[in-house]
């Protein structure tokens, strides 16, 4: 477990090995060369899933966080559980057309095209302290868009958090100085799990 902020690493937690082993690695999915980190197998292991949520709750419990914003869809799974654990509200950040009513949106560039995140108008109040949760960060593009969206609404983004992430300087640059808290680096295996 570590915080990617000025290169500082956090200490190891004895639960991390079981969490890592509960995540299936699927080689060459969805395309050749990708080692897909499948968190659905983590969700099938109640102890590992609870430990994952508990580590995040322990980290954020005393940080005066009022909002956990979860990125569709896997960020909803972890984010809503963490929000309950720290007594914060949960705000879904969705793909276009998924939220009824008035929304604000933020477009961002992907490797092969563009995408967009949307949030209900009024979901966050100015100056609310927010963490952004997703299951995995690879390039930082989606988290960067989430930061811009929440800051446009007046929120203070305190940190981004992911279960799995790359410890890459390029990712940190995209987050405009916001800390990135990740539990695990991606596992590499030959034949999957």
Coordinates of C-alpha atoms in Angstrom, one line a residue:
X1 CA 0.0 0.0 0.0
X2 CA 1.4 3.4 -0.9
X3 CA 0.6 7.0 -1.6
X4 CA 2.1 8.3 -4.8
X5 CA 2.9 11.8 -3.6
X6 CA 6.5 13.0 -3.9
X7 CA 7.6 9.4 -4.2
X8 CA 6.8 8.5 -0.6
X9 CA 5.8 4.9 0.1
X10 CA 3.5 3.7 2.9
X11 CA 4.3 0.6 5.0
X12 CA 3.1 -2.9 4.1
X13 CA -0.2 -4.2 5.5
X14 CA -0.4 -7.9 6.1
X15 CA -3.8 -8.1 4.4
X16 CA -2.4 -6.9 1.0
X17 CA -1.1 -10.4 -0.1
X18 CA -4.5 -12.0 0.2
X19 CA -6.2 -9.0 -1.6
X20 CA -3.6 -9.3 -4.4
X21 CA -4.1 -13.0 -4.7
X22 CA -7.9 -12.6 -4.9
X23 CA -7.6 -10.5 -8.0
X24 CA -7.6 -12.6 -11.2
X25 CA -5.2 -11.6 -13.9
X26 CA -6.5 -12.3 -17.4
X27 CA -3.7 -12.2 -20.1
X28 CA -4.4 -10.5 -23.4
X29 CA -7.8 -9.1 -22.5
X30 CA -9.4 -7.1 -23.9
X31 CA -6.6 -7.1 -26.4
X32 CA -3.2 -8.6 -27.0
X33 CA -0.6 -7.4 -24.5
X34 CA -3.0 -6.3 -21.8
X35 CA -2.9 -8.0 -18.4
X36 CA -6.5 -7.3 -17.3
X37 CA -6.8 -7.0 -13.5
X38 CA -10.2 -8.6 -12.8
X39 CA -11.5 -7.4 -9.4
X40 CA -14.7 -9.4 -9.8
X41 CA -12.9 -12.3 -8.2
X42 CA -11.9 -10.0 -5.2
X43 CA -15.7 -9.4 -4.8
X44 CA -16.3 -13.2 -4.5
X45 CA -13.9 -13.3 -1.5
X46 CA -15.8 -11.6 1.4
X47 CA -12.8 -11.4 3.7
X48 CA -10.5 -9.9 1.0
X49 CA -13.3 -7.5 -0.1
X50 CA -13.9 -6.4 3.5
X51 CA -10.2 -6.0 4.1
X52 CA -9.9 -3.8 1.0
X53 CA -12.7 -1.5 2.1
X54 CA -11.4 -1.5 5.7
X55 CA -7.9 -0.3 4.6
X56 CA -9.4 2.6 2.7
X57 CA -11.8 3.4 5.6
X58 CA -8.8 3.4 8.0
X59 CA -6.9 5.7 5.7
X60 CA -9.7 8.3 5.3
X61 CA -11.5 8.0 8.7
X62 CA -9.9 11.1 10.2
X63 CA -9.4 13.2 7.1
X64 CA -12.7 15.1 7.3
X65 CA -14.0 13.8 4.0
X66 CA -17.6 14.6 3.3
X67 CA -17.9 13.1 -0.2
X68 CA -16.7 9.9 -1.9
X69 CA -17.0 10.2 -5.7
X70 CA -17.0 6.9 -7.5
X71 CA -16.1 6.5 -11.1
X72 CA -18.5 4.2 -13.1
X73 CA -18.8 1.3 -12.6
X74 CA -16.2 -0.4 -10.4
X75 CA -15.6 2.8 -8.4
X76 CA -19.2 2.6 -7.3
X77 CA -18.6 -0.8 -5.6
X78 CA -15.7 0.4 -3.5
X79 CA -16.6 4.0 -3.2
X80 CA -20.1 3.5 -1.8
X81 CA -18.8 1.0 0.8
X82 CA -16.0 3.5 1.8
X83 CA -18.5 6.3 2.1
X84 CA -20.6 4.3 4.5
X85 CA -17.5 3.5 6.5
X86 CA -16.4 7.1 6.9
X87 CA -19.9 8.6 7.2
X88 CA -19.7 10.5 3.9
X89 CA -22.1 10.8 1.1
X90 CA -21.5 8.9 -2.2
X91 CA -21.6 10.7 -5.5
X92 CA -21.6 8.6 -8.7
X93 CA -19.6 9.9 -11.7
X94 CA -21.2 8.3 -14.7
X95 CA -20.8 7.8 -18.4
X96 CA -23.1 10.1 -20.5
X97 CA -26.9 9.4 -20.5
X98 CA -26.9 7.4 -17.3
X99 CA -28.1 10.1 -14.8
X100 CA -31.6 11.6 -15.0
X101 CA -32.1 15.3 -14.4
X102 CA -29.6 18.1 -14.9
X103 CA -25.9 17.1 -15.1
X104 CA -22.5 18.7 -15.6
X105 CA -20.0 16.9 -17.7
X106 CA -16.3 16.7 -18.4
X107 CA -14.9 15.3 -21.6
X108 CA -11.5 13.6 -21.7
X109 CA -9.2 12.0 -24.3
X110 CA -8.6 8.3 -24.4
X111 CA -5.9 6.4 -26.3
X112 CA -8.3 5.9 -29.2
X113 CA -11.0 8.6 -28.9
X114 CA -12.8 10.6 -26.2
X115 CA -15.1 9.9 -23.3
X116 CA -17.1 11.9 -20.8
X117 CA -18.0 11.8 -17.1
X118 CA -21.2 13.3 -15.7
X119 CA -22.5 14.2 -12.3
X120 CA -25.8 15.6 -11.0
X121 CA -25.8 19.4 -10.6
X122 CA -25.8 20.1 -6.9
X123 CA -24.4 16.7 -5.9
X124 CA -21.5 18.4 -4.2
X125 CA -21.5 21.7 -2.4
X126 CA -18.7 24.3 -2.7
X127 CA -15.7 23.5 -0.4
X128 CA -16.8 20.0 0.3
X129 CA -13.8 17.7 0.8
X130 CA -13.8 14.9 -1.7
X131 CA -11.9 11.7 -2.5
X132 CA -12.3 10.1 -5.9
X133 CA -12.4 6.3 -6.0
X134 CA -11.9 3.9 -8.9
X135 CA -10.7 0.3 -9.1
X136 CA -7.7 0.9 -11.3
X137 CA -5.6 3.7 -12.6
X138 CA -3.4 3.2 -15.7
X139 CA -2.9 6.5 -17.5
X140 CA -4.7 8.8 -15.1
X141 CA -7.0 10.3 -17.8
X142 CA -10.3 9.3 -16.1
X143 CA -9.2 10.5 -12.7
X144 CA -8.0 13.8 -14.1
X145 CA -11.4 14.4 -15.7
X146 CA -13.1 13.5 -12.4
X147 CA -10.9 16.1 -10.6
X148 CA -11.8 18.8 -13.2
X149 CA -15.5 17.9 -12.9
X150 CA -15.6 18.1 -9.1
X151 CA -13.4 21.2 -8.9
X152 CA -15.7 23.0 -11.4
X153 CA -18.5 22.3 -9.0
X154 CA -16.5 24.0 -6.2
X155 CA -15.4 20.8 -4.4
X156 CA -11.9 20.4 -2.8
X157 CA -10.5 17.2 -4.2
X158 CA -8.2 15.9 -1.4
X159 CA -7.0 12.7 -3.0
X160 CA -7.6 10.0 -5.6
X161 CA -7.8 6.4 -4.6
X162 CA -7.6 3.1 -6.4
X163 CA -7.2 -0.6 -5.5
X164 CA -4.7 -1.2 -8.3
X165 CA -2.4 1.4 -9.9
X166 CA 0.8 2.0 -11.7
X167 CA 3.5 3.9 -9.9
X168 CA 4.2 6.0 -12.9
X169 CA 5.3 9.7 -12.9
X170 CA 3.2 10.3 -16.0
X171 CA 0.1 9.3 -14.0
X172 CA 0.9 11.8 -11.2
X173 CA 1.5 14.6 -13.7
X174 CA -2.1 14.1 -15.1
X175 CA -3.5 14.4 -11.6
X176 CA -2.2 18.0 -11.2
X177 CA -0.5 17.4 -7.9
X178 CA -3.3 15.5 -6.2
X179 CA -2.1 12.6 -4.2
X180 CA -2.9 9.1 -5.5
X181 CA -3.5 6.4 -2.8
X182 CA -3.2 2.9 -4.2
X183 CA -3.2 -0.5 -2.5
X184 CA -1.5 -2.7 -5.1
X185 CA 0.5 -2.5 -8.2
X186 CA -0.8 -4.7 -11.1
X187 CA 0.2 -8.3 -11.0
X188 CA 1.8 -9.9 -14.0
X189 CA 1.2 -13.6 -14.7
X190 CA 1.7 -15.9 -17.7
X191 CA -1.5 -17.9 -17.8
X192 CA -4.0 -15.9 -15.7
X193 CA -5.5 -17.0 -12.3

